[in-house]
Amino acid sequence: MTTSLTLYDIPSTLPSKAWSPNIYKVRYVLNYKGLPHHTEWVEFPHIEGLYKRLGAQASDTKPDGVTPHYTLPLLHDHSTGALVSDSAAIARYLDKTYPETPSVIPKGTDTFHYAFNEALLSHFQVAALWRFLAKSNDILNPVSEEYNRRVREATLSGGQRLEDVVPKGEEKERAWAKLEEVFGKVDAWYGKGDRYVMGDVVSYADFTVSAWIMWFRTLFGVDSEEWKDVSRWHGGRWGALVKDLEKYETVL
Amino acid sequence: MTTSLTLYDIPSTLPSKAWSPNIYKVRYVLNYKGLPHHTEWVEFPHIEGLYKRLGAQASDTKPDGVTPHYTLPLLHDHSTGALVSDSAAIARYLDKTYPETPSVIPKGTDTFHYAFNEALLSHFQVAALWRFLAKSNDILNPVSEEYNRRVREATLSGGQRLEDVVPKGEEKERAWAKLEEVFGKVDAWYGKGDRYVMGDVVSYADFTVSAWIMWFRTLFGVDSEEWKDVSRWHGGRWGALVKDLEKYETVL
């Protein structure tokens, strides 16, 4: 198979550079399918310029419903000329374009995958996961850090600084307990012996879950109490999942 | 196959007696599987007594998290002695106990089915579907009508009467537009040519969707503007689904 795929990602100050859950979803898919690819690093303020230079269409709009929202991941498939953004759309594109590779959205599960993602995100909203996510800013390079802070702080109520959004002290304890409770609701969807969403077969839904879980390891560190907590919650389901999919994390 | 299954249902004043979406889900499953069964009618205030008489365990608790919440459907399988409540649990029980019948939760889709139901209900919550559901009270027999009104009105804020909960006039127009918008979000989960959640194979997820859609026909009437509206929304997806599954609606 000859493929020529470029995955555009946002760099961090971490050794692997990679950090973003949404982009890890695509990396998982590419590595699981065994599709050779190359990562290009793009700082936050340069994403719009990249889209315009490549002639790519934004797959999303800003809250006004009109202004294009330029986001990564963006995948450029040089062999077909396709430019695809949005992790799930990229997964679907790769399933369709490379049918000889293992499917990540098996036949008959497309609608289920959409609903699964919505149900998962709606739980994360209940758990106010975005408050922990605000911590991502700490690991960005200065040019992205400044840009991301400006954009995010503009949408926060009460003109809060990102640092003040991340729960601390007693508030963190409460938020952490809530997080465990919400992950418990997701855990309840799974059959008792099931490692993956589809039982013993990996699917895109697992990459979605794992990408979000892994993010706790990325931000707090592999030796942190936080990562130890998340890893052992619900019979160790989350730690085992991330460990299991580790072989598809490689940044190429 | 010899089965001896009793489905406990709540009667209405309609000719078919059946009306409840959650109970229709089970009826769909039983008929789809071709499992002979018999419906027993139980008025709302007699459900608790039925559970106690049969020695059945409630599958849910009231909002206090402790008091058992006795609900229908309840299925009594006389051949195994099993008493199962909650529509989805009954579907899983029947798949497991009668493996020679067509599966409604195909292998690998169990977790997806849980997430699908949650995503669907969370959309219905956004659309305030429960306000329209309040209309169900109109078709109950007096003994259930009085009981249901007392229970429901006690949980409504401002001591509202059920009649005042159902949107009317301009408010109804707004609520109806919202409902169409929310159904549109569910429609967006489906592949363009797909009739069913899993493409061309019926699954329990379809019964869930259809049972809720059908409820608009039950309450407003097959010739109502409301039913015509719902039927034609989103390329006629919802009307076609209910029509398609009509053959599994039969009350035995």
Coordinates of C-alpha atoms in Angstrom, one line a residue:
Chain A
M1 CA 0.0 0.0 0.0
T2 CA 1.4 3.4 -0.9
T3 CA -0.2 6.2 1.1
S4 CA 0.9 9.8 1.5
L5 CA -0.9 11.2 4.4
T6 CA -0.2 14.3 6.4
L7 CA -1.8 14.8 9.8
Y8 CA -1.7 18.4 11.0
D9 CA -1.4 18.6 14.8
I10 CA -0.8 21.3 17.4
P11 CA 2.6 20.9 19.2
S12 CA 3.0 21.1 23.0
T13 CA 6.2 21.5 25.1
L14 CA 6.0 17.8 26.0
P15 CA 8.7 15.5 24.6
S16 CA 6.2 13.7 22.3
K17 CA 4.8 17.2 21.3
A18 CA 1.3 15.5 20.8
W19 CA -1.3 16.2 23.5
S20 CA -4.8 16.9 22.0
P21 CA -7.4 14.3 22.5
N22 CA -9.2 15.0 19.2
I23 CA -6.0 14.6 17.3
Y24 CA -5.0 11.4 19.2
K25 CA -8.3 9.9 18.0
V26 CA -7.0 10.2 14.4
R27 CA -3.5 9.1 15.3
Y28 CA -5.0 5.9 16.9
V29 CA -6.9 5.3 13.7
L30 CA -4.0 5.8 11.4
N31 CA -1.7 3.5 13.4
Y32 CA -4.4 0.9 14.0
K33 CA -4.9 0.7 10.2
G34 CA -1.2 0.6 9.7
L35 CA -1.4 3.7 7.4
P36 CA 2.0 5.4 7.0
H37 CA 1.7 9.1 7.7
H38 CA 3.6 12.2 8.7
T39 CA 2.7 14.7 11.4
E40 CA 3.1 18.4 10.6
W41 CA 3.1 20.7 13.6
V42 CA 1.0 23.9 13.4
E43 CA 0.7 26.5 16.2
F44 CA -2.9 27.6 17.1
P45 CA -2.7 31.1 15.4
H46 CA -1.5 29.5 12.2
I47 CA -4.3 27.0 11.7
E48 CA -6.6 29.4 9.7
G49 CA -3.7 30.3 7.4
L50 CA -3.0 26.6 6.8
Y51 CA -6.6 26.0 5.8
K52 CA -6.5 28.9 3.4
R53 CA -3.1 27.9 2.0
L54 CA -4.3 24.4 1.3
G55 CA -7.8 25.5 0.2
A56 CA -9.5 23.3 2.9
Q57 CA -13.0 23.9 4.0
A58 CA -13.7 24.3 7.7
S59 CA -16.0 21.5 9.0
D60 CA -17.4 23.6 11.8
T61 CA -18.6 27.2 12.4
K62 CA -18.1 29.5 15.4
P63 CA -21.1 29.9 17.8
D64 CA -22.6 32.6 15.5
G65 CA -23.3 29.7 13.1
V66 CA -21.7 31.5 10.2
T67 CA -18.0 32.3 10.7
P68 CA -15.8 29.2 9.8
H69 CA -14.1 27.6 12.7
Y70 CA -10.7 26.3 11.6
T71 CA -9.7 23.3 13.8
L72 CA -7.2 20.5 13.9
P73 CA -7.0 17.6 13.2
L74 CA -6.8 18.1 9.5
L75 CA -5.7 15.3 7.3
H76 CA -4.3 15.8 3.8
D77 CA -4.4 12.7 1.7
H78 CA -2.0 13.5 -1.1
S79 CA -2.9 10.4 -3.1
T80 CA -6.5 11.5 -3.5
G81 CA -6.1 15.3 -2.9
A82 CA -8.7 15.0 -0.1
L83 CA -8.5 17.5 2.9
V84 CA -10.6 16.2 5.8
S85 CA -11.1 17.8 9.2
D86 CA -13.0 16.5 12.3
S87 CA -11.8 13.3 13.9
A88 CA -14.9 11.2 13.2
A89 CA -15.1 12.4 9.6
I90 CA -11.4 11.5 9.1
A91 CA -12.1 8.0 10.6
R92 CA -15.0 7.5 8.1
Y93 CA -12.9 8.8 5.2
L94 CA -10.1 6.4 6.0
D95 CA -12.5 3.4 6.3
K96 CA -14.0 4.3 2.9
T97 CA -10.8 5.1 1.1
Y98 CA -8.7 2.2 2.5
P99 CA -11.1 -0.7 2.7
E100 CA -8.2 -3.2 2.8
T101 CA -7.3 -1.8 6.3
P102 CA -9.2 -2.9 9.4
S103 CA -12.5 -0.9 9.7
V104 CA -12.8 1.3 12.7
I105 CA -16.6 1.9 12.2
P106 CA -17.8 -1.6 11.4
K107 CA -20.8 -2.0 9.1
G108 CA -24.0 -1.3 10.9
T109 CA -22.4 0.8 13.7
D110 CA -22.2 4.2 12.0
T111 CA -25.4 5.6 13.6
F112 CA -24.4 4.1 16.9
H113 CA -21.0 5.8 16.7
Y114 CA -22.7 9.2 16.3
A115 CA -25.0 8.6 19.2
F116 CA -22.2 7.2 21.3
N117 CA -20.1 10.3 20.9
E118 CA -23.0 12.5 21.8
A119 CA -23.8 10.5 24.9
L120 CA -20.1 10.6 25.9
L121 CA -19.8 14.4 25.4
S122 CA -23.0 15.0 27.2
H123 CA -21.7 13.1 30.3
F124 CA -18.4 15.1 30.1
Q125 CA -20.4 18.3 30.1
V126 CA -22.2 17.1 33.3
A127 CA -18.7 16.4 34.8
A128 CA -17.5 19.9 33.7
L129 CA -14.5 18.2 32.0
W130 CA -13.8 21.5 30.2
R131 CA -12.7 23.0 33.5
F132 CA -9.9 20.4 33.8
L133 CA -9.2 20.8 30.1
A134 CA -8.3 24.4 30.7
K135 CA -5.1 23.0 32.1
S136 CA -4.0 22.2 28.6
N137 CA -2.9 25.8 28.2
D138 CA 0.1 25.1 30.5
I139 CA 1.8 22.8 28.0
L140 CA 1.4 25.0 24.9
N141 CA 4.3 26.9 23.3
P142 CA 4.1 30.6 24.0
V143 CA 2.6 31.6 20.6
S144 CA -0.3 29.1 21.0
E145 CA -0.6 29.7 24.7
E146 CA -1.2 33.4 24.2
Y147 CA -3.7 32.8 21.4
N148 CA -5.6 30.0 23.1
R149 CA -5.8 32.0 26.3
R150 CA -7.2 35.0 24.5
V151 CA -9.8 32.9 22.6
R152 CA -10.9 30.8 25.6
E153 CA -11.0 33.5 28.2
A154 CA -13.2 35.6 25.9
T155 CA -15.9 32.9 26.1
L156 CA -15.6 32.3 29.8
S157 CA -18.1 34.1 32.0
G158 CA -16.9 36.7 34.5
G159 CA -13.7 37.3 32.6
Q160 CA -12.0 34.4 34.5
R161 CA -8.4 33.5 33.8
L162 CA -7.8 29.9 32.6
E163 CA -5.9 29.2 35.7
D164 CA -8.9 30.1 37.8
V165 CA -11.2 27.8 35.8
V166 CA -9.2 24.6 36.8
P167 CA -10.7 23.4 40.0
K168 CA -8.5 23.6 43.1
G169 CA -8.6 22.5 46.8
E170 CA -11.9 21.4 48.1
E171 CA -13.6 22.3 44.8
K172 CA -11.2 20.0 43.0
E173 CA -12.1 17.2 45.4
R174 CA -15.8 17.7 44.6
A175 CA -15.1 18.0 40.9
W176 CA -12.9 14.9 41.0
A177 CA -15.6 12.8 42.8
K178 CA -18.2 14.0 40.2
L179 CA -15.8 12.9 37.5
E180 CA -15.5 9.4 38.9
E181 CA -19.3 9.3 39.2
V182 CA -19.8 10.3 35.6
F183 CA -17.2 7.8 34.3
G184 CA -19.1 5.3 36.3
K185 CA -22.1 6.0 34.2
V186 CA -20.1 5.3 31.1
D187 CA -18.7 2.2 32.7
A188 CA -22.2 1.0 33.2
W189 CA -22.8 0.9 29.4
Y190 CA -20.1 -1.8 29.1
G191 CA -20.8 -5.6 29.6
K192 CA -18.9 -6.9 32.6
G193 CA -16.2 -8.8 30.8
D194 CA -16.0 -6.4 27.9
R195 CA -12.7 -4.7 27.3
Y196 CA -13.9 -2.7 24.3
V197 CA -17.2 -1.0 23.4
M198 CA -17.9 -3.8 20.9
G199 CA -16.8 -6.5 23.2
D200 CA -13.6 -8.0 21.9
V201 CA -13.2 -5.9 18.7
V202 CA -11.6 -2.4 18.7
S203 CA -13.7 0.3 17.2
Y204 CA -13.5 4.1 16.8
A205 CA -15.6 4.5 19.9
D206 CA -12.7 3.0 22.0
F207 CA -10.3 5.5 20.5
T208 CA -12.7 8.3 21.5
V209 CA -12.9 7.1 25.1
S210 CA -9.2 6.4 25.3
A211 CA -8.2 9.7 23.8
W212 CA -10.1 11.5 26.6
I213 CA -8.8 9.3 29.3
M214 CA -5.2 9.5 28.1
W215 CA -5.4 13.2 28.3
F216 CA -5.3 12.9 32.2
R217 CA -2.0 11.1 31.9
T218 CA -0.7 13.8 29.5
L219 CA -1.6 16.7 31.7
F220 CA -1.0 15.4 35.2
G221 CA 1.8 13.0 34.3
V222 CA 2.1 9.3 34.4
D223 CA 3.2 9.2 38.0
S224 CA 0.6 11.7 39.3
E225 CA -2.1 10.8 41.8
E226 CA -4.7 11.9 39.3
W227 CA -3.5 9.4 36.7
K228 CA -3.3 6.6 39.3
D229 CA -6.9 7.5 40.3
V230 CA -8.4 7.5 36.8
S231 CA -6.4 4.3 35.9
R232 CA -7.9 2.3 38.8
W233 CA -11.5 3.6 38.7
H234 CA -14.2 1.0 37.7
G235 CA -12.1 -2.1 38.1
G236 CA -9.2 -0.5 36.2
R237 CA -11.2 -0.3 33.0
W238 CA -9.8 3.1 32.0
G239 CA -6.1 2.4 32.8
A240 CA -6.3 -1.0 31.0
L241 CA -7.9 0.6 27.9
V242 CA -5.2 3.2 27.5
K243 CA -2.5 0.6 28.1
D244 CA -4.1 -1.7 25.6
L245 CA -4.1 1.0 22.9
E246 CA -0.7 2.4 23.7
K247 CA 0.8 0.6 20.7
Y248 CA -1.2 2.9 18.5
E249 CA -0.1 6.1 20.1
T250 CA 3.2 6.5 18.2
V251 CA 3.8 9.9 16.7
L252 CA 5.0 9.5 13.2
Chain B
M1 CA -41.2 -23.3 20.6
T2 CA -43.3 -23.3 23.7
T3 CA -43.3 -20.1 25.6
S4 CA -45.6 -18.9 28.2
L5 CA -45.0 -15.2 28.5
T6 CA -47.2 -12.6 30.3
L7 CA -46.7 -8.9 29.5
Y8 CA -48.2 -6.6 32.0
D9 CA -49.4 -3.3 30.5
I10 CA -51.4 -0.3 31.6
P11 CA -54.7 0.0 29.7
S12 CA -56.1 3.2 28.1
T13 CA -59.5 4.1 26.8
L14 CA -58.3 3.6 23.2
P15 CA -59.7 0.6 21.2
S16 CA -56.3 -1.2 21.3
K17 CA -55.9 -0.3 25.0
A18 CA -52.1 -0.1 24.5
W19 CA -50.5 3.4 24.5
S20 CA -47.3 3.4 26.6
P21 CA -44.0 3.9 24.6
N22 CA -42.0 1.8 27.1
I23 CA -44.4 -1.1 26.9
Y24 CA -44.6 -0.9 23.1
K25 CA -40.8 -1.4 23.0
V26 CA -41.3 -4.8 24.6
R27 CA -44.3 -5.7 22.4
Y28 CA -42.3 -4.9 19.3
V29 CA -39.5 -7.2 20.6
L30 CA -41.9 -10.1 21.4
N31 CA -43.7 -9.8 18.0
Y32 CA -40.5 -9.4 16.1
K33 CA -39.1 -12.5 17.7
G34 CA -42.4 -14.3 17.1
L35 CA -42.7 -15.2 20.8
P36 CA -46.4 -16.0 21.7
H37 CA -47.4 -14.0 24.7
H38 CA -50.5 -12.7 26.5
T39 CA -51.1 -9.1 27.7
E40 CA -52.5 -8.6 31.2
W41 CA -53.9 -5.1 31.9
V42 CA -53.0 -3.4 35.2
E43 CA -54.2 0.0 36.3
F44 CA -51.5 2.4 37.7
P45 CA -52.5 2.1 41.3
H46 CA -52.4 -1.7 41.2
I47 CA -48.8 -2.0 39.8
E48 CA -47.2 -2.1 43.3
G49 CA -49.6 -4.8 44.4
L50 CA -48.9 -6.8 41.3
Y51 CA -45.1 -6.8 42.0
K52 CA -45.7 -7.8 45.6
R53 CA -48.1 -10.6 44.7
L54 CA -45.7 -12.0 42.1
G55 CA -42.6 -11.4 44.3
A56 CA -41.0 -9.3 41.6
Q57 CA -38.1 -6.8 42.4
A58 CA -38.5 -3.2 41.3
S59 CA -35.7 -2.4 38.8
D60 CA -35.7 1.3 39.7
T61 CA -36.0 3.5 42.7
K62 CA -37.8 6.8 43.3
P63 CA -35.8 10.0 43.2
D64 CA -34.9 9.5 46.9
G65 CA -32.7 6.6 45.6
V66 CA -34.2 4.2 48.2
T67 CA -37.9 3.7 47.7
P68 CA -38.7 1.0 45.1
H69 CA -40.3 2.4 42.0
Y70 CA -42.7 -0.2 40.6
T71 CA -43.1 0.3 36.9
L72 CA -44.5 -1.5 33.8
P73 CA -43.5 -3.2 31.5
L74 CA -43.1 -6.3 33.6
L75 CA -42.6 -9.6 31.9
H76 CA -43.4 -12.9 33.5
D77 CA -41.8 -15.9 31.8
H78 CA -43.7 -18.8 33.3
S79 CA -41.3 -21.4 31.6
T80 CA -38.3 -20.1 33.6
G81 CA -40.1 -18.3 36.4
A82 CA -38.2 -15.1 35.5
L83 CA -39.9 -11.7 36.3
V84 CA -38.1 -8.9 34.4
S85 CA -39.0 -5.2 34.4
D86 CA -37.5 -2.3 32.3
S87 CA -37.9 -2.6 28.5
A88 CA -34.2 -2.8 27.7
A89 CA -33.6 -5.5 30.4
I90 CA -36.5 -7.5 29.0
A91 CA -35.0 -7.2 25.4
R92 CA -31.7 -8.5 26.8
Y93 CA -33.4 -11.3 28.7
L94 CA -35.3 -12.5 25.6
D95 CA -32.2 -12.4 23.4
K96 CA -30.4 -14.6 26.0
T97 CA -33.2 -16.9 26.8
Y98 CA -34.5 -17.5 23.3
P99 CA -31.3 -17.5 21.2
E100 CA -33.1 -19.3 18.3
T101 CA -35.2 -16.1 17.7
P102 CA -33.8 -13.1 15.9
S103 CA -31.5 -11.1 18.1
V104 CA -32.6 -7.5 18.8
I105 CA -29.3 -6.4 20.4
P106 CA -26.8 -8.0 17.9
K107 CA -23.5 -9.2 19.3
G108 CA -21.1 -6.2 19.7
T109 CA -23.9 -3.6 20.0
D110 CA -24.8 -3.9 23.7
T111 CA -22.7 -0.9 24.9
F112 CA -23.9 1.0 21.9
H113 CA -27.5 0.3 22.7
Y114 CA -27.0 1.8 26.2
A115 CA -25.3 4.9 24.9
F116 CA -27.9 5.3 22.1
N117 CA -30.8 5.3 24.6
E118 CA -29.0 7.9 26.8
A119 CA -28.3 10.1 23.8
L120 CA -31.9 9.8 22.6
L121 CA -33.4 10.6 26.0
S122 CA -31.0 13.5 26.5
H123 CA -32.3 15.0 23.2
F124 CA -35.9 14.4 24.3
Q125 CA -35.1 16.3 27.5
V126 CA -33.8 19.3 25.5
A127 CA -37.1 19.1 23.5
A128 CA -39.1 19.0 26.7
L129 CA -40.9 16.0 25.4
W130 CA -42.3 15.3 28.8
R131 CA -44.6 18.4 28.4
F132 CA -46.3 16.7 25.5
L133 CA -46.2 13.4 27.3
A134 CA -48.4 15.0 30.0
K135 CA -51.2 14.6 27.5
S136 CA -51.1 10.8 28.1
N137 CA -53.3 11.4 31.1
D138 CA -56.3 12.2 28.9
I139 CA -56.6 8.6 27.6
L140 CA -56.3 6.7 31.0
N141 CA -59.2 5.1 32.7
P142 CA -60.5 7.1 35.7
V143 CA -58.7 5.0 38.3
S144 CA -55.3 5.4 36.6
E145 CA -56.0 9.0 35.6
E146 CA -56.6 10.1 39.2
Y147 CA -53.5 8.2 40.4
N148 CA -51.2 9.4 37.6
R149 CA -52.3 13.0 38.0
R150 CA -51.7 12.9 41.7
V151 CA -48.2 11.5 41.3
R152 CA -47.1 13.6 38.4
E153 CA -48.6 16.9 39.6
A154 CA -46.7 16.4 42.9
T155 CA -43.4 16.6 41.1
L156 CA -44.3 19.6 38.9
S157 CA -43.1 23.0 40.0
G158 CA -45.6 25.7 40.9
G159 CA -48.4 23.1 41.6
Q160 CA -49.3 23.1 37.9
R161 CA -52.1 20.9 36.6
L162 CA -51.1 18.4 33.9
E163 CA -53.4 20.2 31.4
D164 CA -51.3 23.4 31.9
V165 CA -48.1 21.5 31.2
V166 CA -49.0 20.6 27.7
P167 CA -47.9 23.5 25.5
K168 CA -50.7 25.4 23.8
G169 CA -51.0 28.3 21.3
E170 CA -47.8 30.2 20.5
E171 CA -46.0 28.2 23.1
K172 CA -47.0 25.0 21.3
E173 CA -45.7 26.4 18.0
R174 CA -42.3 27.1 19.6
A175 CA -42.2 23.8 21.3
W176 CA -43.2 22.0 18.1
A177 CA -40.4 23.8 16.2
K178 CA -38.0 22.8 18.9
L179 CA -39.2 19.2 18.6
E180 CA -38.6 19.1 14.9
E181 CA -35.1 20.6 15.4
V182 CA -34.2 18.0 18.0
F183 CA -35.5 15.1 15.9
G184 CA -33.3 16.6 13.2
K185 CA -30.3 16.0 15.4
V186 CA -31.3 12.4 15.8
D187 CA -31.9 12.2 12.0
A188 CA -28.3 13.4 11.5
W189 CA -27.0 10.3 13.2
Y190 CA -28.4 8.1 10.4
G191 CA -26.7 7.4 7.1
K192 CA -28.5 8.9 4.2
G193 CA -30.0 5.8 2.7
D194 CA -30.4 4.0 6.0
R195 CA -33.9 3.0 7.1
Y196 CA -32.8 1.5 10.4
V197 CA -30.1 2.5 13.0
M198 CA -28.0 -0.5 11.9
G199 CA -28.6 0.2 8.2
D200 CA -30.8 -2.6 6.8
V201 CA -31.1 -4.7 10.0
V202 CA -33.8 -4.0 12.6
S203 CA -32.4 -3.7 16.2
Y204 CA -33.8 -2.7 19.6
A205 CA -32.7 0.9 19.0
D206 CA -35.2 1.1 16.2
F207 CA -38.0 -0.1 18.5
T208 CA -37.0 2.6 21.0
V209 CA -37.2 5.4 18.4
S210 CA -40.4 4.0 16.8
A211 CA -42.1 3.6 20.2
W212 CA -41.6 7.3 21.0
I213 CA -42.6 8.5 17.5
M214 CA -45.7 6.3 17.5
W215 CA -46.8 7.9 20.7
F216 CA -47.6 11.1 18.7
R217 CA -50.0 9.0 16.6
T218 CA -51.5 7.5 19.7
L219 CA -52.2 10.8 21.4
F220 CA -53.0 13.1 18.6
G221 CA -54.7 10.6 16.3
V222 CA -53.6 9.2 12.9
D223 CA -55.5 12.0 11.1
S224 CA -54.1 14.8 13.2
E225 CA -51.9 17.6 11.8
E226 CA -49.4 16.7 14.5
W227 CA -49.0 13.1 13.3
K228 CA -48.8 14.3 9.7
D229 CA -46.1 16.7 10.7
V230 CA -44.0 14.2 12.6
S231 CA -44.5 11.6 9.8
R232 CA -43.1 13.9 7.1
W233 CA -40.2 15.5 9.0
H234 CA -36.7 14.6 7.8
G235 CA -37.6 13.1 4.5
G236 CA -40.4 11.1 6.0
R237 CA -38.0 9.0 8.1
W238 CA -40.2 8.8 11.2
G239 CA -43.4 8.1 9.4
A240 CA -41.7 5.4 7.3
L241 CA -40.2 3.8 10.4
V242 CA -43.4 3.5 12.3
K243 CA -45.2 2.2 9.2
D244 CA -42.4 -0.3 8.7
L245 CA -42.7 -1.7 12.2
E246 CA -46.5 -1.6 12.3
K247 CA -46.6 -5.4 11.8
Y248 CA -45.0 -5.8 15.2
E249 CA -47.5 -3.6 17.0
T250 CA -50.2 -6.3 17.4
V251 CA -51.6 -6.5 20.9
L252 CA -51.8 -10.2 21.9

